[in-house]
Each structure stands twice: as C-alpha cells, then as structure tokens.
XYZ file of C-alpha atoms in Angstrom:
544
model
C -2.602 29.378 20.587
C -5.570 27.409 22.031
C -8.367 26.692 19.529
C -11.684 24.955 20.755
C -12.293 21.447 19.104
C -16.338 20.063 19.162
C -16.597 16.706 20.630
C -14.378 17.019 23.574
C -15.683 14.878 26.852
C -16.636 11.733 24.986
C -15.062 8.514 25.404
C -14.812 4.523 25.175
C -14.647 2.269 27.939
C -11.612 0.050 27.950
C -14.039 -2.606 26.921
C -15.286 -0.790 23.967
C -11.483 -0.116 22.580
C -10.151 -3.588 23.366
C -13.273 -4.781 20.956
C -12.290 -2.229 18.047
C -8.736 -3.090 18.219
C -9.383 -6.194 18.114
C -11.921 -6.129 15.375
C -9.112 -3.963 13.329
C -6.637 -6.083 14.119
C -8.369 -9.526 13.256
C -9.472 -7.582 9.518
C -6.040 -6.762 9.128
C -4.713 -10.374 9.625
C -7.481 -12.194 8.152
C -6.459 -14.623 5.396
C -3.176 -12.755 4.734
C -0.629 -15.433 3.726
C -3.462 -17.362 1.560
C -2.647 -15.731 -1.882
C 1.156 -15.652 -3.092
C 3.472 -12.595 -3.237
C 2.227 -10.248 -5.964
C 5.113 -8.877 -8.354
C 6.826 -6.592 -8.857
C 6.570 -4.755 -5.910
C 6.105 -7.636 -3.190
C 8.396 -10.003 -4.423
C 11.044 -7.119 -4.688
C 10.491 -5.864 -1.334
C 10.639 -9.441 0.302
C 13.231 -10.658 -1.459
C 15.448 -8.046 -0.425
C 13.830 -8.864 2.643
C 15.386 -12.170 2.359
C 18.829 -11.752 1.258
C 19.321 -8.965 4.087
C 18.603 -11.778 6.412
C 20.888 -14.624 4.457
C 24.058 -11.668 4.018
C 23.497 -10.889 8.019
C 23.658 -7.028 7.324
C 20.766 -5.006 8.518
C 22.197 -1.900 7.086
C 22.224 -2.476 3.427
C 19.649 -3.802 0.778
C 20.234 -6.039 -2.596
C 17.749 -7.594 -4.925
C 19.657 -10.349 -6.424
C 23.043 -9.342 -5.256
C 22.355 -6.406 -6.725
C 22.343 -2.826 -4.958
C 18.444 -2.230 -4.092
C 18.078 1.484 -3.668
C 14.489 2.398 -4.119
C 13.424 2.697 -0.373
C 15.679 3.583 2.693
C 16.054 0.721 5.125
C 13.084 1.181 7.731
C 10.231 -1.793 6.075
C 13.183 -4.268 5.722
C 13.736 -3.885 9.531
C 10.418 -4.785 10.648
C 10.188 -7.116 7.729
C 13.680 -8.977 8.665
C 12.066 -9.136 12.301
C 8.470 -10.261 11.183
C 10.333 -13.457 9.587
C 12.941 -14.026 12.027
C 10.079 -14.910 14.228
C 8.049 -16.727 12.704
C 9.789 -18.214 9.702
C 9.844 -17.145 5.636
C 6.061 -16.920 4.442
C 4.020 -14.637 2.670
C 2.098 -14.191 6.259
C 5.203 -13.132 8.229
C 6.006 -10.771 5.087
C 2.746 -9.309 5.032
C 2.037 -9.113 8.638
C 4.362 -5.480 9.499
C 1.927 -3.833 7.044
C -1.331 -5.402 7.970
C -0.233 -3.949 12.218
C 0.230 -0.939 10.623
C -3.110 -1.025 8.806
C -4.896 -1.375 11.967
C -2.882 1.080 13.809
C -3.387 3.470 11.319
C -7.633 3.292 11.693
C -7.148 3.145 15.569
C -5.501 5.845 15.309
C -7.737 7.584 13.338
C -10.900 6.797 16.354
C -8.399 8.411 18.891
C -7.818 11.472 17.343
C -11.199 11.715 16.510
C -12.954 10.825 20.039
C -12.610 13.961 21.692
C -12.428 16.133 18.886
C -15.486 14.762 16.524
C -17.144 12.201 18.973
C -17.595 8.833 19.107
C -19.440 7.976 16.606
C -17.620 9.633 14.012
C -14.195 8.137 15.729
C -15.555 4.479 14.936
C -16.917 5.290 11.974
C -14.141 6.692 10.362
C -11.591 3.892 11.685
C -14.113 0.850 10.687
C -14.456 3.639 7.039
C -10.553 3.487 6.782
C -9.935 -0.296 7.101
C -12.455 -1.461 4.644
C -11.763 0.973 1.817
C -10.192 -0.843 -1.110
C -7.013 0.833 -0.955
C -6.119 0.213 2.714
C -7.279 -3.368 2.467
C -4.760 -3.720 -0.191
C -1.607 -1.860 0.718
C -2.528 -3.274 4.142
C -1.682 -6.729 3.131
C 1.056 -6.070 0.622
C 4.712 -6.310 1.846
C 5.935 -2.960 0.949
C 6.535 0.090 2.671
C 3.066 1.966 2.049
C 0.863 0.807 4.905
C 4.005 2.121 7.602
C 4.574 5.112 5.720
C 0.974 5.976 5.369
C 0.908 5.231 9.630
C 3.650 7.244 10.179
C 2.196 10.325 7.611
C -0.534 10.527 9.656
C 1.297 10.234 12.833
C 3.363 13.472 12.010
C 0.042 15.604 10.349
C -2.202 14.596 13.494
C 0.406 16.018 15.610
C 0.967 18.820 13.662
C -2.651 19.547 14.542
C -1.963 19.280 17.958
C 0.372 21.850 17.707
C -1.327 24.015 15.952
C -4.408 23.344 18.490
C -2.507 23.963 21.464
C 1.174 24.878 20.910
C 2.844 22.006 22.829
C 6.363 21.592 22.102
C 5.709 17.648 22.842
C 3.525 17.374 20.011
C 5.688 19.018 17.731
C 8.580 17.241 18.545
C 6.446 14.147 18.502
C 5.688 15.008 14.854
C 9.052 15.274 13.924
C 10.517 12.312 15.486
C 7.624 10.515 13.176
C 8.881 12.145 10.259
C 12.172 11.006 11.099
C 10.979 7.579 11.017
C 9.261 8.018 8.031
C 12.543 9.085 6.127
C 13.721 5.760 7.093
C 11.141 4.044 5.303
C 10.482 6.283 2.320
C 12.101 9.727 2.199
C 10.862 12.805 1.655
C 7.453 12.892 1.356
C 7.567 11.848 5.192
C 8.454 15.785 5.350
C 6.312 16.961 2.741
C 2.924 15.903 3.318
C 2.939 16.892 7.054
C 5.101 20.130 6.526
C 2.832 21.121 4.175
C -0.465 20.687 5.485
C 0.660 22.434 9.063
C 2.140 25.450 6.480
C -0.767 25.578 4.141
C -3.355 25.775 7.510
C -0.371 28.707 9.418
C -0.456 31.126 6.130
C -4.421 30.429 4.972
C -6.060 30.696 8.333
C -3.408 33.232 10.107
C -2.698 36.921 9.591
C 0.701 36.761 8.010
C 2.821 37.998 10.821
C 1.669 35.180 12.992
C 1.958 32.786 10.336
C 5.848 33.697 10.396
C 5.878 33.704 14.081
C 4.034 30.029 14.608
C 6.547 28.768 11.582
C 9.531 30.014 13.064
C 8.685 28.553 16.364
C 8.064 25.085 14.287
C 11.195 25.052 12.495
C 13.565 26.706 15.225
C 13.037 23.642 17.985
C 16.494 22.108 18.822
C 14.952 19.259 20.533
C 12.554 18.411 17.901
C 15.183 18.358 15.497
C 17.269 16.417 17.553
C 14.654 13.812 17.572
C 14.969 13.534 13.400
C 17.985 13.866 13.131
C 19.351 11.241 15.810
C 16.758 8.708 13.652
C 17.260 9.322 10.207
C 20.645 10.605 9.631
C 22.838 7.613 10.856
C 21.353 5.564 8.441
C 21.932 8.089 5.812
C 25.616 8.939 6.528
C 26.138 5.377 6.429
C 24.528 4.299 3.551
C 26.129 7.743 1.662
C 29.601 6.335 3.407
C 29.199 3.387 2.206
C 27.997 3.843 -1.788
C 28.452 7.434 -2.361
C 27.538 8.309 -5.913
C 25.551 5.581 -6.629
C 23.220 5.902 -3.463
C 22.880 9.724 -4.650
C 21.974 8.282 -8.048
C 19.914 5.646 -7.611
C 18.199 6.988 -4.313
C 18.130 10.482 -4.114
C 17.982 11.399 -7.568
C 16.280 8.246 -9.560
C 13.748 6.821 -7.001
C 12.815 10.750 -5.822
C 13.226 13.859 -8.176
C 13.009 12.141 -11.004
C 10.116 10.023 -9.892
C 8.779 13.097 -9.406
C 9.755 14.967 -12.681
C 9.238 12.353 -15.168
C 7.187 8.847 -15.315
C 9.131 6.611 -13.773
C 9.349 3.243 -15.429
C 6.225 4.045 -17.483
C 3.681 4.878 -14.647
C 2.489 7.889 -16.551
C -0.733 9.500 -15.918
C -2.874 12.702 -17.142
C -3.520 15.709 -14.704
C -7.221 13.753 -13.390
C -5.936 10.662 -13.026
C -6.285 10.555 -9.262
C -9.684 11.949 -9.737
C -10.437 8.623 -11.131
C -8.047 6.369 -9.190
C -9.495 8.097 -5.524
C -13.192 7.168 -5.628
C -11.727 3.174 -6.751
C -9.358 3.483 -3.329
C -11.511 4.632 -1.314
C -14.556 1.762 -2.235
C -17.568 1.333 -0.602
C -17.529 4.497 0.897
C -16.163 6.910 -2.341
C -19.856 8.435 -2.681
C -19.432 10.373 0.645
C -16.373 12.221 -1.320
C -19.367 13.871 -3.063
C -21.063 15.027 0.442
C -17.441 16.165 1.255
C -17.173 18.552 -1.615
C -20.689 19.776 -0.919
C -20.195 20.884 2.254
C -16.852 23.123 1.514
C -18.147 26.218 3.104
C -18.678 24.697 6.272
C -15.395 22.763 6.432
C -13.852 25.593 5.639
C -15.156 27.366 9.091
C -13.844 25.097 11.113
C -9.850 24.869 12.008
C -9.822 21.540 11.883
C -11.741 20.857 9.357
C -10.303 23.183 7.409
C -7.082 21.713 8.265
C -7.774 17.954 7.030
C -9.481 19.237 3.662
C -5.897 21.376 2.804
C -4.014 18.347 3.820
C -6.160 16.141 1.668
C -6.034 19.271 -1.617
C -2.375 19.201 -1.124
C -1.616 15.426 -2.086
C -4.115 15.220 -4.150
C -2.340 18.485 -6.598
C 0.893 17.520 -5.520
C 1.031 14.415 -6.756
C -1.390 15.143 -9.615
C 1.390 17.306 -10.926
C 4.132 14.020 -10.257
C 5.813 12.651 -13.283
C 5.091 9.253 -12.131
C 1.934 8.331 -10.835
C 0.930 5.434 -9.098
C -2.023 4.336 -7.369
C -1.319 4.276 -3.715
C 0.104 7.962 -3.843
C -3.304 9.705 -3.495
C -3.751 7.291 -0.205
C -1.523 9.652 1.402
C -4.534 11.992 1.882
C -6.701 9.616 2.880
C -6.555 9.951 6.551
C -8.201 13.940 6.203
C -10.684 12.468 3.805
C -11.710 9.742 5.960
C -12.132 12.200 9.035
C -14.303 14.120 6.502
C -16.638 11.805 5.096
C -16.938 9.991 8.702
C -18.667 13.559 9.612
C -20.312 13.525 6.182
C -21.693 10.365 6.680
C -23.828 11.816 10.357
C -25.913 13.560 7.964
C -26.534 11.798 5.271
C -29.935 11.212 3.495
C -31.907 8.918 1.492
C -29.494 9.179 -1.724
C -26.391 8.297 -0.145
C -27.667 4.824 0.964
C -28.873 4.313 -2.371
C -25.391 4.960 -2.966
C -23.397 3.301 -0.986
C -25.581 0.217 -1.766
C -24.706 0.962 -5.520
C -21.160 0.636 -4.859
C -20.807 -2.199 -1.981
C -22.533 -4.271 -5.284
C -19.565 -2.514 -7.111
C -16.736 -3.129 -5.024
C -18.223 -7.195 -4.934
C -18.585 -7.138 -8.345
C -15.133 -5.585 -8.997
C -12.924 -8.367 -7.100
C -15.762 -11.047 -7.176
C -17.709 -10.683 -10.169
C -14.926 -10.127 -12.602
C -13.689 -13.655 -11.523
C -16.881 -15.122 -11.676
C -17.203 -14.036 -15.797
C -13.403 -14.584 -16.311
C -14.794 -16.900 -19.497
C -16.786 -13.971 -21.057
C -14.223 -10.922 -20.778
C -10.735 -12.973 -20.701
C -10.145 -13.983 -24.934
C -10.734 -10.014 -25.273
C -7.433 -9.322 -23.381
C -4.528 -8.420 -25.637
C -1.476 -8.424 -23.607
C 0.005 -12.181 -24.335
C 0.349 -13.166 -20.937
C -1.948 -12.080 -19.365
C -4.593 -13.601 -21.991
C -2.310 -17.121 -21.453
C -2.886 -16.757 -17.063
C -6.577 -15.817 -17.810
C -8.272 -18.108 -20.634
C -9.557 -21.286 -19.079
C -9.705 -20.239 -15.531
C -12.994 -20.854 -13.383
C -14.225 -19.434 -10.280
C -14.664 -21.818 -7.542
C -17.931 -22.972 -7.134
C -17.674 -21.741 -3.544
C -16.766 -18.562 -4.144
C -19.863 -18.538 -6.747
C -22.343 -19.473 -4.110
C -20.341 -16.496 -1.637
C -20.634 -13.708 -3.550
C -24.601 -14.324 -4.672
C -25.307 -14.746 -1.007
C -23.094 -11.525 0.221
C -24.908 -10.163 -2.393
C -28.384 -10.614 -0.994
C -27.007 -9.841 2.373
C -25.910 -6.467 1.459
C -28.834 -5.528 0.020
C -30.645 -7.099 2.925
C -28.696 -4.648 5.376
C -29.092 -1.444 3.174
C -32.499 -1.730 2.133
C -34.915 -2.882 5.405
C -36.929 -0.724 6.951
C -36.053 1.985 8.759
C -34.992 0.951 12.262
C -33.357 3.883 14.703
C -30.838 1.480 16.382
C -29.831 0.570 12.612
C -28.153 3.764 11.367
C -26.449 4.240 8.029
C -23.250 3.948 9.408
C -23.986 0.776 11.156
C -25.827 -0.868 7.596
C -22.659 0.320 5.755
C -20.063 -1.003 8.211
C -21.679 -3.907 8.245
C -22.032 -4.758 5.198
C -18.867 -3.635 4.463
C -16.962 -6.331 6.594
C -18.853 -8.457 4.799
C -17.847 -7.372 1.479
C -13.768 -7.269 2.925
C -14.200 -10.350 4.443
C -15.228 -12.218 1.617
C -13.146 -10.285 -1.035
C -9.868 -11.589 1.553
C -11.343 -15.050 2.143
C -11.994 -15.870 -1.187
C -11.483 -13.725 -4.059
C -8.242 -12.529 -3.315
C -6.450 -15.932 -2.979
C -8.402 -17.165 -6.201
C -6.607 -14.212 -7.905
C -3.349 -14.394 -6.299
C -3.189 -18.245 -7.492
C -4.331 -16.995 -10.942
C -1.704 -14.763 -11.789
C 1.210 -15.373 -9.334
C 0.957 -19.033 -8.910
C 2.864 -20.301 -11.887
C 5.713 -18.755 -10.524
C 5.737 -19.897 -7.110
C 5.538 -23.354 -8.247
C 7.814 -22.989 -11.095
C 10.352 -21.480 -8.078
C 9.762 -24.820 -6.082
C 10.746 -26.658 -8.552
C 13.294 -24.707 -9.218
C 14.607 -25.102 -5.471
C 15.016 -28.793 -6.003
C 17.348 -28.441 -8.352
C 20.960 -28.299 -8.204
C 21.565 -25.987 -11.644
C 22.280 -22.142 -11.007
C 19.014 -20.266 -12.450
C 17.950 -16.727 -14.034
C 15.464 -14.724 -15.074
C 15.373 -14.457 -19.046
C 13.635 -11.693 -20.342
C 11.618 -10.620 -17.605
C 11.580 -9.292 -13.925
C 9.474 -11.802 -11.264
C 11.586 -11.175 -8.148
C 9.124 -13.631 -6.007
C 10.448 -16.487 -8.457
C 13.917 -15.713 -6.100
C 12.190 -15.673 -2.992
C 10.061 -18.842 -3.040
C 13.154 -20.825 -4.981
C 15.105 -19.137 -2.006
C 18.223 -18.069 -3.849
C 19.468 -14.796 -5.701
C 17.941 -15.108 -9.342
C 19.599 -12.683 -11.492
C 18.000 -10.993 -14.426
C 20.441 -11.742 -17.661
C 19.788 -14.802 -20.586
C 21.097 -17.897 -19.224
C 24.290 -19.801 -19.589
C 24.420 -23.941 -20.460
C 23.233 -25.742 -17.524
C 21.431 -23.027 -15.862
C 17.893 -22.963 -15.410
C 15.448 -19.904 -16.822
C 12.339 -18.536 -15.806
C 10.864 -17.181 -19.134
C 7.421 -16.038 -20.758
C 6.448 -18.678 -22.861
C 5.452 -16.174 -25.279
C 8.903 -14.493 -25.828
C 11.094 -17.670 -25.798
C 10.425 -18.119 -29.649
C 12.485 -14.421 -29.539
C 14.953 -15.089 -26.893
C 16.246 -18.225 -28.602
C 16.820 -16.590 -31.978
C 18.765 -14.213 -30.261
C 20.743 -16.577 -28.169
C 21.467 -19.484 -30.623
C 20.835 -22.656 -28.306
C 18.527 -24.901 -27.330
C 16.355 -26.112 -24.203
C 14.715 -28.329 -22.315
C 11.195 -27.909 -21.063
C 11.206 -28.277 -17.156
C 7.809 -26.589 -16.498
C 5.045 -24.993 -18.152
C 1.976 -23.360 -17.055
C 0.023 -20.179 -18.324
C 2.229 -18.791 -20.085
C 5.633 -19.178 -17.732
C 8.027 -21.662 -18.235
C 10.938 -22.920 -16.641
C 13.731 -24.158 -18.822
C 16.898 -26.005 -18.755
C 19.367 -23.973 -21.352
C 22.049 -25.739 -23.245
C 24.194 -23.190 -25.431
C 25.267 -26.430 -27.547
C 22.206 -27.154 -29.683
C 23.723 -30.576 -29.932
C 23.912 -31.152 -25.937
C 20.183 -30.518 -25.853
C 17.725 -33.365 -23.764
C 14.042 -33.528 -24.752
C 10.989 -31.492 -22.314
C 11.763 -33.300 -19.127
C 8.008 -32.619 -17.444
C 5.220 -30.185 -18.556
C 2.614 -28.717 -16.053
C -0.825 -27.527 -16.798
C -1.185 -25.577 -20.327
C-alpha cells in the first residue's frame, strides 16, 4: 500500500543539519551536571547505576544490595558506560538521557522533512526540545528520555510501513521495540502496536485491516530481531530470580502499576488534561489549534495517524492506576508533529498566547524562586517548609529573569517583520527561556532541595562508621557517600541520615541516644549510640 505524503522533495544541506544537531545537542548538554541528583527517582536509578559498576555484573541491578526490579537492564547499560568514561558525576549520569533528548527532536525534523517540509521539520524538533517536559526528563538519569527515543523510533516506522509496506521498516520497528523492552517493558509494545492497529482498523475496510495486521504480526525476521534483543536478558534475569523477578517486575512495577496507584501516585480521570499543557510549556496553546482543526487531521493518513497515537496514551494512561507525570510524554512526539503544522497558520491570538505562557513557563521555574519569602511559611509539609524558609534567589538570577523577561516580550511583540515569523519569535525566545531556566534556576533549585544531602553524604564518606537511612528513602545520599546505604534504624556506631523533623519519633521508638554530626534544612546526619550512657555531645552543626 503506497499512500502520498505532502512535503516530499524538500531538504537541508549538510550544513543546515550539522547546525541543528548541533544546536540540539549543545541544549541538551547545557549546564547538566550543575544541580545535584534529584530523589527518588535519580538517585535510585544512579545508584544502581553505581553498585552495578562496583559488583562488576552488567546483568543484574541492586539498590543498596538490595534486588532493584523496577526497570529491565537497558538505561543502566548506557549509564554504566556514560561513567566508565568519564568518571562518577551527575554529568556523566545525566548525559545518556540528554543524547537521547536530542536524538529524539532530530529525529522528529527527519521524519518530518519530506513528509511536512522544512519548516515544520525544524519547528517541531526546536518545539520538542524546549517544552518543559523534554527539558526535564532530558536531563534526569532515568530511563524516560531513551524510552521516549525508542517509542518514537518504533511508531515512526510503523508509519513507514503503513506508508509503503516495506518489510525493513517493519522489522526496523520491531527491533526498536525490542530495545525498548530492555529499558522499560511493555509499553515499548503498546504504544507503537497500538497506534499502527488503531490507524489499520479506523482508516481500512476491515478485511484489509486483517490482511495488513497479519502481514505485521506474521514476519519471522522481524520477530527475530525482538526476540534475539530482549529475550536473553529476560531468560536470564527469570533464570536467575524466578518468582521474585515475576513479582517485583512483571507483576508490581507493570500490572499493578497499571491497576492500582502505585506508591500513592494517584490521579482523577483529567489529570493529564492538566499535567499535558504544563509538559508541553511554551508551546501548550497550539494544543488548542490542534483540537480545532480535527476534521482536517482527520483527512489526512498521517495526520490522522499521529492524532490516534497521541488519543491513545493520552486514554490509556488516563485510565492507569498510577499516574505520573512523564507518562502522557509518550504522546508527545504526534502532538509535536501536530502543533508544528498548527503553528504555519497561526494568527494574531496565538502569539498573544504563546507570549502569555513563555512569561509563564519563566515565572514558573524563575519567579517562584524569586518570591520563595512570600509563598514558602504557607507550605505545610515539614520538610519541605524547613528546605524552603530562609532561602533567597541569587541576585544574578534576579537581574536574569527581569531581563529575559523584557527580551521575550521584545521578540513577541515588535512589529511585524516577514523574515521574523512566529515560529522564529517563539523559538527564539524559547531558548532563551530554556537556557536560562538550565543556567540558573535549575541549579538554584537543585541546591535548595537536594543539597543537604549531598553534603551530608560527603561527610558521611569521610567517615569510617557503617551508615543508614532512618526513616526515609534518599538513595543519592548512597551515591555521593559512595557506599550501599540501607534503609532500616541504625545500630550503635553507625551513622543515620534522618529528617530532622521525625527524629523526636524515631528515638522514642528506638530507646538511644545521638550525636549531632550535621544539620541543615531539615536533614541531619547522626552518630547513633543504642547505650544512652555511651552518648558524645553534637560533634558539628551546619547551616539551620
């Protein structure tokens, strides 16, 4: 089946993609080891990360000694490789996800070049890297930035198959999918299966539909390519742990993340209707033009084939038990297509818009630091009032948001100019708004909140004394201090990592006493002595 696809003929000199990779590239890297690992998720990821490395086997995961079975083995590779390189650091941990970041939006401008034109193919991959959401899972080490890459590796190809009914794109697709089971699971299958089924049985008399689907599923060599990536690693790890990796893998981190809300990440039916338009920031008003133009969309096979993709994460995992923000960016390579077309036709309104919410997104990472004083004594969970109260934006950061600020507005509102199109004011300004949110904003609130216990860990690695977590779950406390840090209450002699606010608990349960190695809005690191009698007096005492 051959379908016709507008755009085809255009292209970019080498030139012209050797500057937009680069550009993507130098976003993506931009002042990415400046703010500390960000718990849970980071800290758990690299620290795995870490003791994979220290153990020497690359085919099994713990988090402080422990069994870690909530993602297959794929991130930890590339991870594990990142830092074997170039040493332990929050940049070598970040940096797999921030290539796969720009991958992903070059990606998105080839696919797009001779299908939807140039313009539209950098517009949608400049759109892609400085939405909110991308910028942050593409500098978080976790496995959402590959999986994402590897998603829309396997749909995009699916298209191609669809398009033109090469067996070389569908077995393309599926070796991608096998690669995403490595570094996820499922949903590497189900997002791409499900687009390419929803677009066979909604656009295709039925009997076709079944003949197109059987062709899909019924390729030896394409399964051959999933299967000879995914399934060693499976049989092994299944080998090796057998009920428990079916518990805590399969079952735990998949159908029931699915069927119930998963260590409290609960959500109503909308909630990605409110958690979409915050990912996708500067750009979320264009959603609106998206919706509008439904009909039209609709017409067109491809079109119509990114808008079911995007409808089918977004109900899928509306309906999930457990909801978490990043999910929804699974859709967010159709949407991005979609808006990037939106966006060639766009009016008056939608700059006012767009300028509306570039101030947003500034004032959302920048602003809220700059009035931490005004908004902070109002918070009511205990530590997170104790990292907040008395903190002060930099003056520099002060004087770089007023004057992105006046920039933006600079860029968005002058006069109309034809070699200054919307998509060029909004890009623009946009890299501004990333640039400065990375730069700045982003290290001021990674110090903030994850700083106490990065330097609580280094002190903590001086030390000789075996150390814990007591009463709470920090795994970047084990990473920076470089050793396994179980969570349990401590025994005497060993050091604690606690929450200055539940220790008055913890010791009336426990029956000892302590001394006070390190304190600093609201963590503390102890040194616990089970015999009141054996206790020392606070040895040092950081900041408040």
């Amino acid at each position: 089946m051959n379908l016709s696809e507008a755009g085809s003929g255009e292209r970019l000199s080498t030139v012209e993609w050797a500057g937009l990779a680069l550009g993507l590239l130098l976003l993506a890297i931009f002042s990415l080891g400046a703010a500390p690992l960000f718990d849970v998720d980071e800290g758990a990821f690299s620290e795995a990360t870490r003791e994979m490395l220290v153990s020497g086997d690359w085919l099994h995961t713990t988090l402080n000694g422990e069994p870690r079975f909530d993602k297959p083995i794929g991130v930890y590779w590339l991870q594990a490789l990142s830092v074997s390189v170039l040493g332990l650091s929050e940049f070598a941990l970040r940096l797999p996800s921030a290539l796969c970041s720009a991958g992903w939006a070059l990606l998105l401008a080839q696919f797009a070049l001779p299908r939807l034109g140039r313009r539209v193919a950098v517009v949608a991959a400049v759109m892609l890297a400085t939405s909110l959401g991308v910028l942050l899972i593409g500098r978080a080490a976790t496995a959402d930035s590959l999986l994402n890459l590897l998603l829309a590796l396997a749909a995009l190809d699916g298209w191609r198959w669809l398009a033109g009914g090469q067996a070389s794109a569908l077995r393309r697709a599926y070796a991608w999918m096998g690669l995403g089971l490595l570094v996820k699971g499922p949903v590497a299958v189900v997002v791409p299966g499900a687009a390419v089924l929803l677009w066979l049985f909604l656009s295709l008399p039925w009997r076709d539909a079944l003949r197109r689907l059987g062709q899909a599923v019924s390729d030896p060599v394409a399964w051959a390519w999933l299967l000879v990536i995914a399934l060693p690693w499976y049989v092994y790890a299944l080998n090796r742990h057998g009920q428990a990796f079916i518990d805590g893998f399969l079952i735990r981190h998949n159908l029931a993340r699915y069927t119930s809300p998963l260590e409290q990440h609960g959500g109503s039916i909308g909630y990605y209707a409110v958690v979409l338009p915050v990912l996708l920031l500067p750009w979320s008003p264009l959603l609106a033009a998206v919706i509008g133009r439904v009909r039209s969309h609709w017409a067109d096979p491809l079109q119509r084939y990114l808008l079911l993709w995007a409808v089918f994460v977004l109900g899928f995992f509306s309906l999930s038990g457990t909801k978490l923000p990043h999910y929804v960016l699974y859709g967010a390579t159709p949407l991005v297509l979609l808006m990037a077309l939106a966006l060639q036709q766009a009016g008056a309104w939608m700059r006012a818009a767009l300028t509306l919410t570039l101030l947003l997104l500034l004032a959302l990472i920048c602003g809220s630091a700059l009035t931490l004083s005004a908004w902070a004594p109002g918070v009511a969970h205990p530590l997170y009032k104790a990292l907040l109260l008395g903190a002060h934006a930099p003056a520099l950061l002060v004087w770089l948001t007023a004057l992105a600020a006046v920039a933006v507005l600079f860029l968005m509102t002058q006069g109309q100019r034809p070699s200054l199109t919307l998509a060029w004011r909004t890009g623009s300004a946009a890299v501004l708004v990333a640039v400065l949110s990375l730069g700045a904003a982003l290290p001021f609130w990674g110090d903030l909140i994850q700083g106490p216990v990065r330097r609580a860990a280094e002190l903590a690695r001086g030390r000789t004394e075996p150390a814990v977590q007591w009463g709470l779950h920090q795994p970047s406390f084990a990473l920076y201090r470089e050793q396994a840090t179980p969570r349990r209450a401590p025994k005497d002699g060993e050091l604690a990592l606690v929450r200055m606010d539940q220790l008055p608990k913890l010791m009336a349960q426990a029956g000892g006493r302590f001394s006070l190695l390190f304190s600093e809005r609201g963590y503390g690191l102890i040194l616990w002595r089970a015999n009141a009698a054996a206790a020392e007096p606070a040895v040092a005492s950081a900041a408040p």
